mmCIF file of C-alpha atoms in Angstrom:
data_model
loop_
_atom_site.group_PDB
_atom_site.id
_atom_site.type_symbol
_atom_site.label_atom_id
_atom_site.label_comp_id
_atom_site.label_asym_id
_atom_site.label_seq_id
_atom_site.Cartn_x
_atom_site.Cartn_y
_atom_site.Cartn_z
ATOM 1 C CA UNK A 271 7.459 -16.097 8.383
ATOM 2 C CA UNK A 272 5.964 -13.257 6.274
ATOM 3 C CA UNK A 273 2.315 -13.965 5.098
ATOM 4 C CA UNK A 274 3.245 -12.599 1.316
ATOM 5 C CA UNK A 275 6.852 -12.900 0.100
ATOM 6 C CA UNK A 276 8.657 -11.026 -2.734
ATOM 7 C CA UNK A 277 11.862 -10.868 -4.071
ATOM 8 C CA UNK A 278 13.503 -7.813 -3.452
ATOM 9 C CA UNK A 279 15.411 -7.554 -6.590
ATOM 10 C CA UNK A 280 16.445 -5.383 -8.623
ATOM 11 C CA UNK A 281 14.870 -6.792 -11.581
ATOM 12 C CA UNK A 282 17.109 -5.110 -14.606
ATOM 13 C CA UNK A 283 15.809 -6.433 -18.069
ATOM 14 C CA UNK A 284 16.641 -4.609 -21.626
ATOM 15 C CA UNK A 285 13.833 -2.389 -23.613
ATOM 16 C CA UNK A 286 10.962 -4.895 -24.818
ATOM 17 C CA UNK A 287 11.717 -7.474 -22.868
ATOM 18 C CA UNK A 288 9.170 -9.662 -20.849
ATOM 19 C CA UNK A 289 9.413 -8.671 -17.218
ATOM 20 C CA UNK A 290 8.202 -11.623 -14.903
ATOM 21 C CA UNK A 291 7.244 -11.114 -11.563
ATOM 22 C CA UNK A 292 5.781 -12.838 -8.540
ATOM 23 C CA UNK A 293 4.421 -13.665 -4.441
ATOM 24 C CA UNK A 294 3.767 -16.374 -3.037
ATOM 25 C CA UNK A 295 2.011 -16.344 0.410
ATOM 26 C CA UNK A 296 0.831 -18.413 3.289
ATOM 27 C CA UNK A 297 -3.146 -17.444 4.171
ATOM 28 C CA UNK A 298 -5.759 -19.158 2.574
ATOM 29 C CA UNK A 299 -8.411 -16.441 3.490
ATOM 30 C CA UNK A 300 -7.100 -14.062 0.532
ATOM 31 C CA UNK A 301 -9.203 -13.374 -2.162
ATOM 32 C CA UNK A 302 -8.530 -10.351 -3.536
ATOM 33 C CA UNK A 303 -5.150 -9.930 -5.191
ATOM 34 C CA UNK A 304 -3.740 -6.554 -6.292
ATOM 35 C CA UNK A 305 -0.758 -5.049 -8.301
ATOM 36 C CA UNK A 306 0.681 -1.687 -7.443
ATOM 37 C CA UNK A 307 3.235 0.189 -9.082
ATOM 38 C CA UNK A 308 5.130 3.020 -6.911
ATOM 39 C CA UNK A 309 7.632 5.440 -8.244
ATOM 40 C CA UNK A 310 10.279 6.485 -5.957
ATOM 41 C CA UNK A 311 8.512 9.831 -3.930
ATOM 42 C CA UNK A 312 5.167 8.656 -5.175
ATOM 43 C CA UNK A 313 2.499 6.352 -3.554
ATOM 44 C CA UNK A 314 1.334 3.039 -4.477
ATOM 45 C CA UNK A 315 -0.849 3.246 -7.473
ATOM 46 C CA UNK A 316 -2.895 0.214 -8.512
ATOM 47 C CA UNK A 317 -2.454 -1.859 -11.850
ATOM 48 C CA UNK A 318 -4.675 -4.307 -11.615
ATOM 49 C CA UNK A 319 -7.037 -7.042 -9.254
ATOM 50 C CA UNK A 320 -8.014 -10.345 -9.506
ATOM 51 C CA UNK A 321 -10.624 -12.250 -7.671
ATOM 52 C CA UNK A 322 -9.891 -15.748 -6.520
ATOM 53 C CA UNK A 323 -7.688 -17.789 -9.409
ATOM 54 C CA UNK A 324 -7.387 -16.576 -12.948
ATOM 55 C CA UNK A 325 -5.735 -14.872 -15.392
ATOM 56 C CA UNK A 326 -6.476 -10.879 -16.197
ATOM 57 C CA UNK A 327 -5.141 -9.267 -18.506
ATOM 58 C CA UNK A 328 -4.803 -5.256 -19.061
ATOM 59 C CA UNK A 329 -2.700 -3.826 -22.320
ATOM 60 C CA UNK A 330 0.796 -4.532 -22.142
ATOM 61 C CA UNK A 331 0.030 -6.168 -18.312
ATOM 62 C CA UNK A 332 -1.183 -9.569 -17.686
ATOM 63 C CA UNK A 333 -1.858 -11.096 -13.586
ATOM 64 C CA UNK A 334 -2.039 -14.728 -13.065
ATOM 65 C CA UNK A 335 -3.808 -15.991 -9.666
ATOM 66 C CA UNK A 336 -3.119 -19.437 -8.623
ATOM 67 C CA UNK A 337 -4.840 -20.321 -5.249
ATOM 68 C CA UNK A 338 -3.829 -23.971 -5.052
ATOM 69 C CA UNK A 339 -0.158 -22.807 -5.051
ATOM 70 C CA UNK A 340 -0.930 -19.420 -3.161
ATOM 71 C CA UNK A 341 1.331 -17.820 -5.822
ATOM 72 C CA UNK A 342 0.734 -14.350 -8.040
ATOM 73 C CA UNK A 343 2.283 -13.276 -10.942
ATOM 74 C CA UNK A 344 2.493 -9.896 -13.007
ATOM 75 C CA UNK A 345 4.019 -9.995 -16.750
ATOM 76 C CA UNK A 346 4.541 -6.925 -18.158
ATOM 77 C CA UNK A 347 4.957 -7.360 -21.898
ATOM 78 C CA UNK A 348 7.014 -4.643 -24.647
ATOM 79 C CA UNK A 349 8.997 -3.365 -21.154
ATOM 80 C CA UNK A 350 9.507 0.426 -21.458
ATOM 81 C CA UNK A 351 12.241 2.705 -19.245
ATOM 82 C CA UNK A 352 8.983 4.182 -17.976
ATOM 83 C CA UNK A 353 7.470 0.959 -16.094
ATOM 84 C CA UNK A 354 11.300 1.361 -14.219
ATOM 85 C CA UNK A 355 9.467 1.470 -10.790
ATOM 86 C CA UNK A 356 8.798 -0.653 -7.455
ATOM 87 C CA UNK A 357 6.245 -3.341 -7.904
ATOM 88 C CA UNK A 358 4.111 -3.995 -5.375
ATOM 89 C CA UNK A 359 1.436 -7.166 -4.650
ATOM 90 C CA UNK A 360 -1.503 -6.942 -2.332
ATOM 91 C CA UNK A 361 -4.012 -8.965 -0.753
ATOM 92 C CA UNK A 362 -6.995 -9.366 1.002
ATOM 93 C CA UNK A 363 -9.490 -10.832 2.423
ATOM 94 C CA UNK A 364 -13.690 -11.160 1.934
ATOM 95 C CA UNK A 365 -15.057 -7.650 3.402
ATOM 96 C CA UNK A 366 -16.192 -10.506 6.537
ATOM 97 C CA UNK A 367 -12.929 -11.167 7.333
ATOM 98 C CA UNK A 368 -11.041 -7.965 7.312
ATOM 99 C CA UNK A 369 -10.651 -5.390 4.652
ATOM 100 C CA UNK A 370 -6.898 -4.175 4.900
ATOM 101 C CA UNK A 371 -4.095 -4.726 2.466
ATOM 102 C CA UNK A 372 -1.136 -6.952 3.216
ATOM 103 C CA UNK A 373 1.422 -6.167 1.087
ATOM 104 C CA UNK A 374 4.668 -8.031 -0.236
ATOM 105 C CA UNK A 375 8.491 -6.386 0.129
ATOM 106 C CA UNK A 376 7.873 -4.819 -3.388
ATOM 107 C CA UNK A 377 10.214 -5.576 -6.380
ATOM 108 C CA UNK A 378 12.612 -2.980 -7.798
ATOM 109 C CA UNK A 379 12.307 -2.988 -11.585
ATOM 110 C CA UNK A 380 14.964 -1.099 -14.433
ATOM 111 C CA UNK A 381 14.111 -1.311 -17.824
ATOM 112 C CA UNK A 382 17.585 0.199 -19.651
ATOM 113 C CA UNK A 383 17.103 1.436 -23.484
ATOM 114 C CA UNK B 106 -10.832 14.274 -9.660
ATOM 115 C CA UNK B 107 -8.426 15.535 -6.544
ATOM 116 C CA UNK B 108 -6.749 12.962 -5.552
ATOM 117 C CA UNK B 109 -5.619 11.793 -1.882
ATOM 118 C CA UNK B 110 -3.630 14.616 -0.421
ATOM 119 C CA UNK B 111 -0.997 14.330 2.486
ATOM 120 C CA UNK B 112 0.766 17.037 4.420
ATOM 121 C CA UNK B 113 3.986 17.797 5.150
ATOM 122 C CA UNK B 114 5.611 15.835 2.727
ATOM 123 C CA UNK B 115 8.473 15.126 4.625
ATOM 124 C CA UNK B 116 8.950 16.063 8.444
ATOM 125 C CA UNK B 117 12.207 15.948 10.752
ATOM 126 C CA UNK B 118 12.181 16.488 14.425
ATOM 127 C CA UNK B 119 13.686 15.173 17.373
ATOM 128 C CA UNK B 120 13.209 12.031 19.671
ATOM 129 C CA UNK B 121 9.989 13.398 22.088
ATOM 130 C CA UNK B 122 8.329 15.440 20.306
ATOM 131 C CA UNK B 123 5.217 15.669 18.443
ATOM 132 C CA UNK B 124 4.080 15.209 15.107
ATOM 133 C CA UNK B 125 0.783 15.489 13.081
ATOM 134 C CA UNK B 126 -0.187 14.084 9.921
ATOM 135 C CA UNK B 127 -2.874 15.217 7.580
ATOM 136 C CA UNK B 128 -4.589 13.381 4.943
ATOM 137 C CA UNK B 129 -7.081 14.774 2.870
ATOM 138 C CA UNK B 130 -9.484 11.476 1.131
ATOM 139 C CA UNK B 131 -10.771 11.741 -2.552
ATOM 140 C CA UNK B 132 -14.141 13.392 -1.829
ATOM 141 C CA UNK B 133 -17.040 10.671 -1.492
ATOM 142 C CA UNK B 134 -15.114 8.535 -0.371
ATOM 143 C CA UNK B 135 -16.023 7.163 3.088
ATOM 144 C CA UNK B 136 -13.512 4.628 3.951
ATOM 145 C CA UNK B 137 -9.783 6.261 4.996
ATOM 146 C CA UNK B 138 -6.591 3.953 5.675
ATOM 147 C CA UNK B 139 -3.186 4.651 6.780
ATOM 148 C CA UNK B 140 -0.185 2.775 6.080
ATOM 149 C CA UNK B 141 3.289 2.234 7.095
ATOM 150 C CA UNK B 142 6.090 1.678 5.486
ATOM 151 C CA UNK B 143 9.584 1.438 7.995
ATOM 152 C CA UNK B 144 13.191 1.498 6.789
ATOM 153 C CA UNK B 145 13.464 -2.063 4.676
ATOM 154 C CA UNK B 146 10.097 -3.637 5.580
ATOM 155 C CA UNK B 147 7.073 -3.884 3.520
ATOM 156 C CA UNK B 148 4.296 -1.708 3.657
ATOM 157 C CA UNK B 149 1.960 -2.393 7.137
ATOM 158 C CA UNK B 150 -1.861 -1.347 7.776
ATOM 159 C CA UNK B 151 -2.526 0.955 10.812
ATOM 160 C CA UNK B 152 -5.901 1.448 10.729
ATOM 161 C CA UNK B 153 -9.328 1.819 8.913
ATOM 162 C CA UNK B 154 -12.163 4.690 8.939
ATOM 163 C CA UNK B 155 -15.526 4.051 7.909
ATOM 164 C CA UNK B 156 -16.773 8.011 8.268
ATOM 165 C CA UNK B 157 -15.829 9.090 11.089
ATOM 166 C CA UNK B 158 -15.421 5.864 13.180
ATOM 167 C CA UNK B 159 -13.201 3.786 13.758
ATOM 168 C CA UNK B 160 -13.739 0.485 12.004
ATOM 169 C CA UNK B 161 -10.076 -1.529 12.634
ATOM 170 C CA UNK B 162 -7.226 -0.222 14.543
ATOM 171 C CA UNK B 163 -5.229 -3.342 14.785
ATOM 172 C CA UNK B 164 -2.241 -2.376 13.873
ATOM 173 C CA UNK B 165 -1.586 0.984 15.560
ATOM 174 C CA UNK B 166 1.846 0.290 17.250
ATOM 175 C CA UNK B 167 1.210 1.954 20.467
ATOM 176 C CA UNK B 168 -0.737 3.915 22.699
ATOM 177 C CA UNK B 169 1.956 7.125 21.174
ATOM 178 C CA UNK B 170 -0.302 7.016 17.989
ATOM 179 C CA UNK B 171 -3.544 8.885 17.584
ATOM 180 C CA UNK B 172 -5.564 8.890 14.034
ATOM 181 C CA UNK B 173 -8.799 10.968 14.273
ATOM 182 C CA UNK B 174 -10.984 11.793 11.172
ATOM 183 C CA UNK B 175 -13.261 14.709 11.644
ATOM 184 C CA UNK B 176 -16.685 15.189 10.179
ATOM 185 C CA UNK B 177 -16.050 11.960 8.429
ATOM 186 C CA UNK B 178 -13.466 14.377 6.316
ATOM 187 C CA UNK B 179 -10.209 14.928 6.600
ATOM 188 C CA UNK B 180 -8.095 12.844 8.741
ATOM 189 C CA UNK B 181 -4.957 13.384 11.081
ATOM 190 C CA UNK B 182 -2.811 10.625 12.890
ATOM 191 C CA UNK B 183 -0.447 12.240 15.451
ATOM 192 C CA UNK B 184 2.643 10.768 16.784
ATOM 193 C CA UNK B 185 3.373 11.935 20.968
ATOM 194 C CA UNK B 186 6.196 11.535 21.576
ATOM 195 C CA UNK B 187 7.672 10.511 18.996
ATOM 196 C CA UNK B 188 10.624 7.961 18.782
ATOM 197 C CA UNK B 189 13.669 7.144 16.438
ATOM 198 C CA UNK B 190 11.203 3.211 15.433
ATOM 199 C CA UNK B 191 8.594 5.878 14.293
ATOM 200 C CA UNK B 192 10.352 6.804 11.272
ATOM 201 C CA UNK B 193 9.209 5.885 7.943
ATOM 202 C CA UNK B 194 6.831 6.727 5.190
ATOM 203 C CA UNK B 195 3.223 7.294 6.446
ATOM 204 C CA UNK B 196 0.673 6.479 3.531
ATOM 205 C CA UNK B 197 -2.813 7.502 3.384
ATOM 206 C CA UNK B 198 -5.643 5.679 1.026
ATOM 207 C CA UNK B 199 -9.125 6.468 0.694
ATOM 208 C CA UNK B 200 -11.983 4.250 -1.423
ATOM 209 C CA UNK B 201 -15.395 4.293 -2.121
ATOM 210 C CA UNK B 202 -16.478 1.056 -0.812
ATOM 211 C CA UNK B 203 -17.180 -2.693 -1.594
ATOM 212 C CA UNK B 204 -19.711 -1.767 -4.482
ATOM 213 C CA UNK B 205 -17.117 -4.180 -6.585
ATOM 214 C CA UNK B 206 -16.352 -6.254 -4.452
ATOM 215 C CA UNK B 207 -12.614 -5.649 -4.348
ATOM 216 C CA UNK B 208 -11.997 -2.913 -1.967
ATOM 217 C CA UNK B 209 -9.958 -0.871 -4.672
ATOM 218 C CA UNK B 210 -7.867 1.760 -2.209
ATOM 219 C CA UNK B 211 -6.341 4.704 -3.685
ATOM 220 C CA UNK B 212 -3.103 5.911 -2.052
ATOM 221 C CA UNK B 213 -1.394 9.167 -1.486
ATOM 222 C CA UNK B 214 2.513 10.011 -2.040
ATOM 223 C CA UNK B 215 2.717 9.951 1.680
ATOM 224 C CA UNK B 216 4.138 11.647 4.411
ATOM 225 C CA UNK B 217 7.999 10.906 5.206
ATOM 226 C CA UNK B 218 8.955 11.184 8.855
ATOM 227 C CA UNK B 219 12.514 11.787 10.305
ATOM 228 C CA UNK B 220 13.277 11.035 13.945
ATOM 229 C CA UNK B 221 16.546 12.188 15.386
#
């Protein structure tokens, strides 16, 4: 079994639609919870972290942590063509424990006009 | 602000031979990572620099891969000899530290390796 899981996709949703997506994973140790976005050619770049359990929110991007279910979300409200992309979540643990990023499957996301 | 760099963008050689990497970190910054990413898998850590030294090398495949980091600068991970499992998308991040408490990593557009 994969510590973090995430669908695949592709996500397609119309112009200014809500765009919903989310991981669920299996160790308790992560704290730190990331969101990447990656055009195709390009690396990972990072949307936004959480700490622990929470909401965050960031413009047009919100991130929902929920520890007691070990599931993440990202909404992305007002969808544009340009947030068409590969969505990424990451996680880690305290410094203590190990620093590195485990990373989901990544979610393939079209936005059509 | 430079970014992180990687070089080549894209290499193709054949099963056996040898491949380096480069990966140039955002200045200042003293930890280095590289990634994986493999044909339909998810993204996989290889290993962590703090400076110069080696601070986790857990996931290095094999004994085929060597990462070095010079000076605490650059770094290059070289691939001897290669094989056709070794192909994929080799990413590079750099970041300042814990000074947040989130290790925030900042990634490059990575290197794609061929194996034929």
């Amino acid at each position: 079994q994969k510590e973090v899981e995430q669908d695949p996709g592709p996500l397609s949703v119309p112009e200014g639609a809500i765009v919903s997506l989310n991981c669920t994973y299996s160790n308790s140790a992560f704290q730190y919870f990331m969101w990447y976005r990656q055009y195709s050619r390009k690396g990972p770049e990072l949307l936004m972290y959480t700490y622990s359990s929470g909401n965050k929110e960031d413009g047009r991007f919100t991130a929902q942590v929920d520890k007691s279910s070990k599931y993440i979300s990202l909404f992305i409200r007002d969808s544009q063509p340009s947030d068409s992309a590969t969505y990424l979540c990451a996680m880690s643990a305290p410094k203590a424990a190990g620093n590195k990023l485990t990373f989901g499957g990544g979610t393939r996301v079209l936005v059509k006009p | 602000e430079a970014g992180v760099t990687q070089f080549p963008s894209h290499s193709v050689i054949e099963k056996g031979q040898t491949v380096t990497l480069r990966c140039d970190p955002i200045s200042g910054h003293d930890n280095l990572y590289w990634y994986r990413r493999v044909m339909g898998k998810e993204i996989k850590f290889l290993l962590h620099f703090v400076k110069e030294s080696k601070q986790d090398e857990s996931g290095m495949p094999n004994n085929r891969f060597l990462a070095e980091r010079t000076g605490g600068t650059y770094s290059t991970l070289k691939v001897q000899p290669a094989e056709l499992e070794d192909s994929g998308v080799y990413f590079c991040a750099s970041s300042p530290g814990f000074t947040s408490g989130a290790n925030v990593l900042t990634f490059g557009a990575g290197s794609r390796l061929t194996v034929l």
